[in-house]
XYZ file of C-alpha atoms in Angstrom:
614
model
C 112.462 150.989 90.096
C 110.873 150.677 93.527
C 114.326 150.201 95.135
C 115.639 153.329 93.356
C 112.683 155.349 94.613
C 113.259 154.176 98.200
C 116.980 155.015 97.932
C 116.196 158.519 96.584
C 113.671 159.091 99.359
C 116.255 158.049 101.968
C 118.952 160.354 100.507
C 116.589 163.331 100.287
C 115.384 162.889 103.854
C 118.575 161.824 105.624
C 119.095 165.334 107.021
C 115.654 165.289 108.602
C 116.235 162.027 110.459
C 119.824 162.765 111.488
C 119.363 166.438 112.309
C 121.658 167.285 115.224
C 121.036 171.010 115.789
C 124.666 171.985 115.075
C 123.458 175.094 113.236
C 121.444 176.150 116.284
C 124.384 175.546 118.599
C 126.729 177.569 116.384
C 124.244 180.442 116.197
C 123.841 180.457 119.998
C 127.640 180.471 120.393
C 127.820 183.479 118.119
C 124.947 185.265 119.836
C 126.419 184.633 123.302
C 129.815 185.882 122.129
C 128.161 189.004 120.700
C 126.321 189.699 123.965
C 129.625 189.263 125.847
C 131.215 191.774 123.415
C 133.565 189.149 122.006
C 132.867 190.247 118.447
C 135.713 188.339 116.793
C 134.405 185.008 118.131
C 130.869 186.038 117.176
C 132.008 186.772 113.620
C 133.748 183.385 113.351
C 130.616 181.571 114.569
C 128.266 183.415 112.214
C 130.541 182.950 109.208
C 130.798 179.217 110.025
C 126.997 179.087 110.206
C 126.565 180.771 106.816
C 129.336 178.713 105.192
C 128.415 175.272 106.532
C 124.664 175.480 107.107
C 123.225 177.516 104.260
C 120.059 175.393 104.429
C 119.422 176.258 108.097
C 115.975 177.687 108.893
C 117.795 180.205 111.105
C 119.151 181.922 107.987
C 115.669 182.175 106.518
C 114.663 184.369 109.452
C 115.545 188.025 109.895
C 116.424 187.497 113.548
C 119.795 185.956 112.660
C 120.657 188.804 110.279
C 120.242 191.265 113.127
C 123.044 189.654 115.159
C 125.231 189.070 112.094
C 124.825 192.680 110.984
C 125.403 194.046 114.490
C 128.596 191.997 114.807
C 130.014 193.520 111.617
C 128.916 196.958 112.823
C 130.786 196.538 116.113
C 133.861 195.371 114.201
C 133.737 198.443 111.954
C 132.938 196.525 108.753
C 130.140 198.936 107.809
C 129.563 197.651 104.256
C 128.695 194.181 105.559
C 126.804 195.674 108.503
C 124.549 197.566 106.074
C 124.061 194.449 103.921
C 122.803 192.297 106.820
C 121.007 194.937 108.877
C 118.900 195.897 105.867
C 117.701 192.286 105.801
C 116.792 192.370 109.495
C 113.187 193.503 109.002
C 110.836 192.246 111.714
C 107.072 191.802 111.667
C 106.140 190.751 115.174
C 102.382 191.132 114.817
C 102.344 188.055 112.595
C 104.869 185.996 114.546
C 103.860 182.879 116.432
C 102.949 183.781 120.000
C 104.135 187.331 119.268
C 104.406 189.828 122.118
C 103.408 193.444 122.287
C 104.929 195.164 119.248
C 106.400 198.065 121.242
C 108.356 195.691 123.456
C 109.738 193.874 120.420
C 110.594 197.189 118.755
C 112.455 198.214 121.889
C 114.476 195.020 121.893
C 115.735 195.036 118.329
C 114.441 197.673 115.930
C 115.651 200.749 117.812
C 119.256 199.562 117.940
C 119.052 198.179 114.422
C 117.774 201.481 112.945
C 120.396 203.509 114.801
C 123.277 201.205 113.851
C 122.136 200.948 110.230
C 121.752 204.723 109.970
C 125.172 205.305 111.510
C 126.817 202.687 109.249
C 125.262 204.300 106.150
C 126.611 207.693 107.201
C 130.071 206.171 107.683
C 130.133 204.736 104.144
C 128.944 208.063 102.694
C 125.269 207.297 102.029
C 123.991 210.316 103.965
C 120.513 210.483 102.447
C 119.513 206.905 103.320
C 121.360 207.071 106.645
C 119.256 210.042 107.735
C 116.095 208.168 106.733
C 116.889 205.338 109.177
C 117.972 207.708 111.946
C 114.762 209.714 111.614
C 112.748 206.540 112.133
C 113.836 206.819 115.755
C 111.246 209.447 116.562
C 108.879 207.979 119.141
C 105.948 209.580 120.916
C 106.406 207.293 123.943
C 109.289 206.827 126.342
C 111.150 203.567 126.760
C 114.608 203.191 128.316
C 115.799 201.168 125.324
C 114.297 202.946 122.319
C 114.779 206.412 123.840
C 118.485 205.684 124.455
C 118.988 205.067 120.741
C 116.670 207.905 119.749
C 118.847 210.339 121.715
C 121.980 208.973 120.017
C 120.285 209.229 116.596
C 119.325 212.857 117.163
C 122.904 213.595 118.231
C 124.117 212.298 114.863
C 121.391 214.104 112.929
C 122.095 217.499 114.445
C 125.727 217.117 113.378
C 124.426 216.748 109.829
C 121.784 219.487 110.086
C 121.291 222.036 112.888
C 117.492 221.994 112.377
C 117.372 218.974 114.719
C 118.975 220.888 117.606
C 115.800 222.412 119.074
C 113.983 219.074 118.944
C 116.913 217.359 120.678
C 117.233 220.061 123.344
C 113.535 220.007 124.159
C 113.078 216.246 124.192
C 116.254 215.209 125.984
C 117.556 218.322 127.746
C 114.131 219.648 128.827
C 115.006 223.046 127.381
C 111.464 224.440 127.193
C 112.594 227.570 125.331
C 113.363 225.327 122.348
C 109.615 224.717 121.989
C 109.301 228.200 120.463
C 111.055 227.033 117.294
C 109.196 223.744 116.709
C 106.144 222.935 114.613
C 102.930 221.825 116.274
C 103.234 218.255 115.013
C 106.683 217.968 116.654
C 105.348 219.574 119.848
C 102.495 217.058 119.928
C 104.972 214.161 119.738
C 107.000 215.679 122.566
C 103.833 216.216 124.627
C 102.938 212.536 124.292
C 106.572 211.567 124.974
C 106.700 213.650 128.189
C 103.317 212.256 129.251
C 104.550 208.668 128.911
C 107.539 209.648 131.113
C 105.197 211.125 133.704
C 106.803 214.513 133.132
C 103.389 216.099 133.539
C 104.529 219.712 133.994
C 106.560 219.658 130.783
C 103.819 217.811 128.860
C 101.207 220.391 129.858
C 103.609 223.197 128.903
C 104.200 221.867 125.373
C 100.517 220.950 124.992
C 99.417 224.477 125.892
C 102.105 225.863 123.573
C 100.229 224.180 120.718
C 96.941 225.696 121.891
C 98.380 229.220 122.019
C 99.857 229.008 118.513
C 98.338 230.865 115.576
C 97.978 227.658 113.597
C 94.552 226.859 112.136
C 95.141 223.115 112.335
C 92.294 222.302 114.749
C 92.968 218.553 114.556
C 96.406 218.893 116.193
C 95.036 221.348 118.747
C 92.268 218.935 119.698
C 94.826 216.117 120.103
C 96.851 218.377 122.407
C 93.778 219.129 124.524
C 92.929 215.416 124.770
C 96.504 214.671 125.885
C 96.177 217.305 128.632
C 92.778 215.848 129.596
C 94.433 212.441 130.043
C 97.155 213.934 132.229
C 94.529 215.628 134.399
C 92.649 212.307 134.669
C 95.784 210.494 135.847
C 96.317 213.181 138.472
C 92.622 213.266 139.475
C 92.362 216.956 138.518
C 88.770 216.748 137.323
C 87.796 220.396 137.771
C 90.748 221.373 135.588
C 89.304 219.168 132.801
C 86.002 221.026 132.982
C 87.739 224.431 132.970
C 89.939 223.502 129.985
C 86.953 222.062 128.096
C 84.943 225.234 128.650
C 87.866 227.428 127.587
C 88.405 225.585 124.291
C 84.845 224.510 123.517
C 85.090 226.165 120.085
C 88.123 224.059 119.143
C 86.884 220.730 120.435
C 84.621 218.419 118.524
C 81.264 218.317 120.342
C 81.554 214.600 121.185
C 85.116 215.004 122.495
C 83.963 217.904 124.674
C 80.988 215.948 126.024
C 82.984 212.748 126.597
C 85.732 214.275 128.730
C 83.340 216.542 130.631
C 81.228 213.457 131.234
C 84.215 211.537 132.632
C 85.158 214.501 134.850
C 81.658 214.725 136.319
C 81.591 210.916 136.659
C 84.777 210.995 138.735
C 83.331 213.868 140.788
C 80.261 211.639 141.345
C 77.995 214.267 139.807
C 76.002 211.602 137.970
C 73.167 213.837 136.741
C 75.553 216.058 134.732
C 77.592 213.009 133.772
C 74.533 211.270 132.297
C 73.534 214.421 130.420
C 76.875 214.623 128.592
C 77.248 210.878 127.947
C 73.686 210.437 126.701
C 74.053 213.286 124.198
C 77.094 211.851 122.416
C 76.253 210.905 118.832
C 79.423 209.917 116.969
C 80.729 206.346 116.889
C 84.197 207.186 118.295
C 82.942 207.980 121.819
C 79.482 206.383 121.719
C 80.411 202.894 122.913
C 82.614 203.923 125.887
C 80.106 206.589 126.976
C 77.149 204.176 126.845
C 79.183 201.668 128.864
C 79.591 204.317 131.577
C 75.849 205.054 131.387
C 74.948 201.365 131.727
C 77.291 201.033 134.704
C 75.719 204.026 136.459
C 72.194 202.685 135.995
C 73.355 199.254 137.186
C 74.744 200.749 140.408
C 71.398 202.591 140.810
C 69.543 199.273 140.473
C 67.697 200.441 137.346
C 68.235 197.249 135.368
C 65.688 198.040 132.665
C 67.723 201.141 131.823
C 70.859 198.993 131.703
C 69.222 196.683 129.160
C 67.924 199.528 126.977
C 71.317 201.294 127.085
C 73.309 198.207 126.088
C 70.872 197.472 123.275
C 71.829 200.850 121.738
C 75.400 199.637 121.269
C 76.329 198.582 117.731
C 79.461 196.829 119.018
C 79.535 194.835 122.234
C 82.271 193.101 124.167
C 82.463 190.650 127.034
C 81.946 193.426 129.620
C 78.680 194.649 128.081
C 77.439 191.052 127.725
C 78.172 190.283 131.378
C 76.366 193.456 132.436
C 73.401 192.469 130.285
C 73.297 188.907 131.669
C 73.476 190.189 135.271
C 70.674 192.665 134.588
C 68.392 189.964 133.177
C 69.199 187.876 136.254
C 68.213 190.758 138.546
C 65.017 191.301 136.543
C 64.236 187.550 136.873
C 64.076 187.180 133.102
C 65.503 183.663 133.070
C 65.051 183.012 129.366
C 66.858 186.237 128.440
C 69.577 185.480 130.995
C 70.168 182.023 129.527
C 70.174 183.443 125.998
C 72.800 186.058 126.897
C 74.836 183.541 128.925
C 74.929 181.198 125.921
C 76.169 184.080 123.742
C 79.022 184.622 126.208
C 79.815 180.895 126.247
C 79.913 180.739 122.425
C 81.695 184.031 121.747
C 84.183 183.959 124.638
C 84.786 180.225 125.252
C 88.206 180.702 126.916
C 87.108 183.479 129.246
C 86.411 182.850 132.919
C 82.878 184.116 132.401
C 82.261 181.775 129.469
C 83.422 178.834 131.578
C 81.461 179.873 134.653
C 78.239 180.576 132.773
C 78.493 177.155 131.129
C 78.968 175.598 134.565
C 76.080 177.592 136.077
C 73.655 176.632 133.297
C 74.544 172.987 133.873
C 74.194 173.343 137.666
C 71.072 175.436 138.228
C 71.052 174.664 141.932
C 73.699 177.393 142.469
C 72.079 180.529 143.864
C 73.897 183.499 142.354
C 72.104 186.127 144.420
C 72.392 184.901 147.981
C 76.064 185.594 148.683
C 78.332 188.611 148.538
C 81.255 188.867 146.122
C 84.207 186.816 147.327
C 82.111 184.178 149.060
C 79.859 183.789 146.017
C 82.787 183.460 143.618
C 84.579 181.105 146.025
C 81.507 178.870 146.234
C 81.218 178.656 142.452
C 84.940 177.876 142.126
C 84.674 175.140 144.796
C 81.872 173.488 142.852
C 83.716 174.055 139.585
C 86.916 172.358 140.768
C 84.951 169.459 142.290
C 83.260 168.842 138.934
C 86.516 168.462 136.970
C 88.073 165.188 135.894
C 91.098 164.079 137.864
C 93.167 162.114 135.341
C 94.254 163.937 132.162
C 96.211 160.972 130.762
C 93.581 160.435 128.061
C 94.562 163.711 126.364
C 98.101 162.616 125.532
C 97.283 160.826 122.324
C 98.813 160.927 118.882
C 101.578 163.390 119.723
C 104.618 163.158 117.469
C 107.294 162.161 119.983
C 110.178 162.836 117.551
C 108.916 166.346 116.901
C 108.429 166.955 120.622
C 111.998 165.809 121.312
C 113.368 168.129 118.621
C 111.448 171.118 119.991
C 112.509 170.258 123.555
C 116.169 170.269 122.499
C 115.765 173.646 120.814
C 113.891 175.023 123.829
C 116.858 174.047 126.035
C 118.944 176.586 124.099
C 116.737 179.245 125.771
C 116.470 181.412 122.669
C 112.887 182.506 122.206
C 113.103 183.479 118.547
C 114.749 180.210 117.477
C 111.982 178.263 119.179
C 109.356 180.404 117.454
C 110.947 179.595 114.087
C 110.645 175.863 114.758
C 107.134 176.117 116.171
C 106.045 177.965 113.040
C 107.290 175.025 110.987
C 105.832 172.363 113.285
C 102.576 170.451 113.014
C 101.322 172.099 116.217
C 100.616 175.586 114.938
C 97.556 174.967 112.774
C 96.107 172.058 114.720
C 94.031 172.932 117.775
C 93.772 170.038 120.199
C 94.175 169.655 123.935
C 97.195 167.356 123.482
C 98.917 169.934 121.259
C 98.076 172.665 123.762
C 99.730 170.737 126.587
C 102.743 169.907 124.419
C 103.339 173.537 123.369
C 103.021 174.807 126.939
C 105.495 172.186 128.183
C 107.953 173.033 125.412
C 107.758 176.752 126.221
C 108.192 176.017 129.925
C 111.291 173.960 129.108
C 112.905 177.054 127.625
C 111.655 179.172 130.565
C 109.528 181.286 128.221
C 106.895 181.529 130.912
C 104.934 184.447 129.467
C 104.470 182.588 126.171
C 103.616 179.367 128.026
C 100.906 181.197 129.964
C 99.614 182.840 126.786
C 99.369 179.463 125.088
C 97.593 177.924 128.083
C 95.103 180.805 128.060
C 94.212 179.912 124.475
C 93.324 176.412 125.717
C 91.609 177.479 128.958
C 88.258 175.895 128.046
C 89.924 172.532 127.399
C 92.353 172.703 130.321
C 89.578 173.561 132.770
C 88.075 170.112 132.239
C 90.903 168.630 134.334
C 92.135 169.777 137.710
C 95.771 168.983 136.868
C 95.637 170.864 133.557
C 93.824 173.783 135.200
C 97.094 174.528 136.964
C 98.597 175.586 133.622
C 96.314 178.627 133.821
C 97.529 179.345 137.373
C 101.171 178.280 137.121
C 103.837 178.468 139.813
C 106.515 180.049 137.646
C 109.621 181.413 139.417
C 108.641 179.156 142.330
C 111.980 179.173 144.145
C 112.126 182.993 144.124
C 108.501 183.262 145.249
C 109.054 180.741 148.064
C 112.027 182.732 149.347
C 110.217 186.080 149.164
C 107.118 184.639 150.821
C 109.230 183.475 153.779
C 111.388 186.602 153.868
C 108.421 189.003 154.125
C 105.947 186.597 155.754
C 103.282 187.059 153.083
C 101.049 184.448 151.399
C 102.338 183.114 148.089
C 98.949 183.572 146.434
C 99.330 187.349 146.749
C 102.607 187.250 144.816
C 101.333 184.893 142.104
C 98.061 186.814 141.654
C 99.957 190.071 141.247
C 102.413 188.561 138.747
C 99.691 186.978 136.641
C 97.483 190.074 136.557
C 100.290 192.584 136.063
C 102.794 191.095 133.639
C 101.302 187.687 132.823
C 104.761 186.311 133.678
C 106.587 188.492 131.147
C 109.860 189.372 132.873
C 110.478 192.108 130.279
C 107.058 193.733 130.701
C 106.804 197.513 130.307
C 103.463 199.042 131.281
C 101.951 202.250 129.919
C 102.770 204.022 133.158
C 106.473 203.067 132.962
C 106.420 200.177 135.420
C 108.530 197.176 134.512
C 109.141 193.494 135.095
C 107.166 190.619 136.546
C 105.508 192.642 139.302
C 105.515 195.985 137.458
C 107.953 197.893 139.644
C 108.258 201.670 139.013
C 111.664 203.020 138.035
C 112.951 206.582 138.067
C 116.336 206.350 136.386
C 117.322 204.444 133.240
C 120.338 203.081 135.131
C 117.925 200.997 137.232
C 116.219 199.449 134.228
C 118.277 196.293 133.649
C 118.566 195.517 137.367
C 114.828 195.854 137.971
C 114.075 193.453 135.123
C 115.899 190.616 136.894
C 113.204 188.276 138.289
C 114.798 187.862 141.739
C 115.116 191.623 142.283
C 111.718 192.448 140.786
C 109.798 189.849 142.795
C 111.634 190.818 145.966
C 110.680 194.494 145.572
C 107.086 193.602 144.696
C 106.816 191.291 147.701
C 108.204 194.003 149.962
C 105.510 196.410 148.764
C 102.810 193.763 149.274
C 104.054 193.326 152.848
C 103.809 197.075 153.470
C 100.296 197.221 152.036
C 99.217 194.182 154.042
C 100.374 196.004 157.164
C 98.609 199.213 156.074
C 95.310 197.359 155.630
C 95.671 195.308 158.842
C 96.050 191.991 157.031
C 93.196 192.567 154.541
C 94.387 190.631 151.474
C 91.666 191.907 149.158
C 92.424 195.583 149.808
C 96.138 194.831 149.506
C 95.712 193.272 146.065
C 93.390 196.010 144.804
C 95.758 198.758 145.982
C 98.831 197.102 144.442
C 97.159 196.369 141.089
C 94.804 199.331 140.651
C 95.925 202.036 143.083
C 94.855 203.497 146.407
C 92.126 205.678 144.857
C 90.259 202.556 143.672
C 90.333 201.113 147.206
C 88.914 204.372 148.566
C 86.078 204.437 146.017
C 84.899 200.877 146.698
C 82.170 200.185 149.247
C 83.359 197.297 151.384
C 80.906 195.278 153.490
C 81.248 195.096 157.268
C 83.258 191.867 156.921
C 85.669 193.414 154.405
C 84.121 191.813 151.340
C 82.991 193.746 148.254
C 79.527 194.102 146.852
C 80.477 194.198 143.171
C 77.055 195.555 142.259
C 77.952 198.907 143.827
C 80.881 199.480 141.435
C 79.525 201.790 138.744
C 82.457 201.464 136.325
C 81.912 198.201 134.364
C 85.580 197.956 133.285
C 86.747 198.396 136.881
C 84.181 195.873 138.119
C 85.320 193.338 135.511
C 88.996 193.746 136.437
C 88.373 193.485 140.188
C 86.282 190.356 139.661
C 89.140 188.928 137.575
C 91.507 189.671 140.477
C 89.214 187.890 142.957
C 88.871 184.856 140.668
C 92.651 184.609 140.167
C 93.356 184.909 143.888
C 90.787 182.250 144.844
C 91.954 179.775 142.191
C 95.554 180.041 143.393
C 94.482 179.552 146.980
C 92.243 176.571 146.296
C 94.343 174.755 143.689
C 97.501 174.755 145.807
C 96.072 174.942 149.349
C 98.444 177.771 150.266
């Protein structure tokens, strides 16, 4: 009986031990053929996959159905295209190491919804086809999703002329078409134009909503807020105040006070600013307004007011806790400082601040008040690095070598989604340990999924920071050959390039920012024809390095001003008070969010410089 059991176990598990990844290879062949527009070869590969490897985990994931369905669509087999594309439903928020949902939607869902809608129309299912095509109605601009949205609207207006005005306004900039659209459609277009930086058109459609006879005050308030945001981006603060005064009867009192408060804050009229912020009552704007108030009092040196303001907050974050800890430090309330520092350590263990506060509490000889910003942070980092262990070999224990080898082989295929499928099924996902953290990062690096590798390393920052060698995972030298070449070509320090990449895109070569900048170094683009070229790492890093060189020249070699300008804009540089030696006194920055981000920039820059001796 025992021999029979062993034989059955061997038969049932033989596929596990002899697994040779043929299904993965066939899928990649099909995907590559599809991307090269060789749809016949793609079809043959996918049909071989489904026929010979029905058990494959690839076919349990919707990702494969997308490519199978799209292949049939391109071949004109619309019945099969509909069958498989309807299965290709993605939920990226729950995926392992998932990226920003809008980016994922841009990559797959926009084309899938358009192709599925078109295929349904072609087989005569007009009602369902229009449902899928109308899903392509976004209130933000993206070169990928907007391309398919325009195509979808073109099909829809052939079915029903009611879509013509919406199409003409959104994609032909025919402002007269706005006269025939409802306010909810105009609001979507206003947000869409805003995301494109078509400010003139966005303000036009926004004000069209305000001038309408509609009694829907909610939509009108949203339109005003959208215009407020445009004015903020263009530093037109007096226009915010004028618009707020003109429509004070439409606006909710807190909305009115919040945006007038921000306008006066930017105009440095702090007395009026404090009046508006301190009279906000509702929860929606209370927290951000009190954060501004605390920041103003901190810059004034009124630390008791900072403490009392933060204590009014029902919800706090790492920025408010840092502000509170710094205030207790300034007030020489050591017990309160330690108490708040411990809260940061416990609640934000993988943050820089959590790590530094833990280090500071263990090394009380460090004087936090005697040095200005960069020097002070540099001194702490020097001591921090010196305190780390040198040899991380002890962490590589009890790792399943067979599983690592399997994941390495799949990573070599350089298909992100396939690797995610396997990682979801691996023993690594639900087991947090430093050895697993290192293993996952190395696997992701093997497939050149550098953004996911960095994201994983960030989740293990507390553990990795115990070892100098592992600390480098949090400050990696990804795209090293390109960076080396650009550094030599433009005669700029490598740490400037790496700091900018890490802060801007976190090594995501497909990054798309809210202000329509793209790629590793968030390069602006004006025409959709540039999009694919600018996403290429070599081109993107080269253009970013060229701009860094120009800024370095503008600021006479001042690296700190160069980095701040590149990452936050020239206006931020102008508003900062620099010391006589070019350093920053962070205490003079009244905006806590801005202070936090600039400190993060300084920390990143110094770590790169010190870890690699650039």
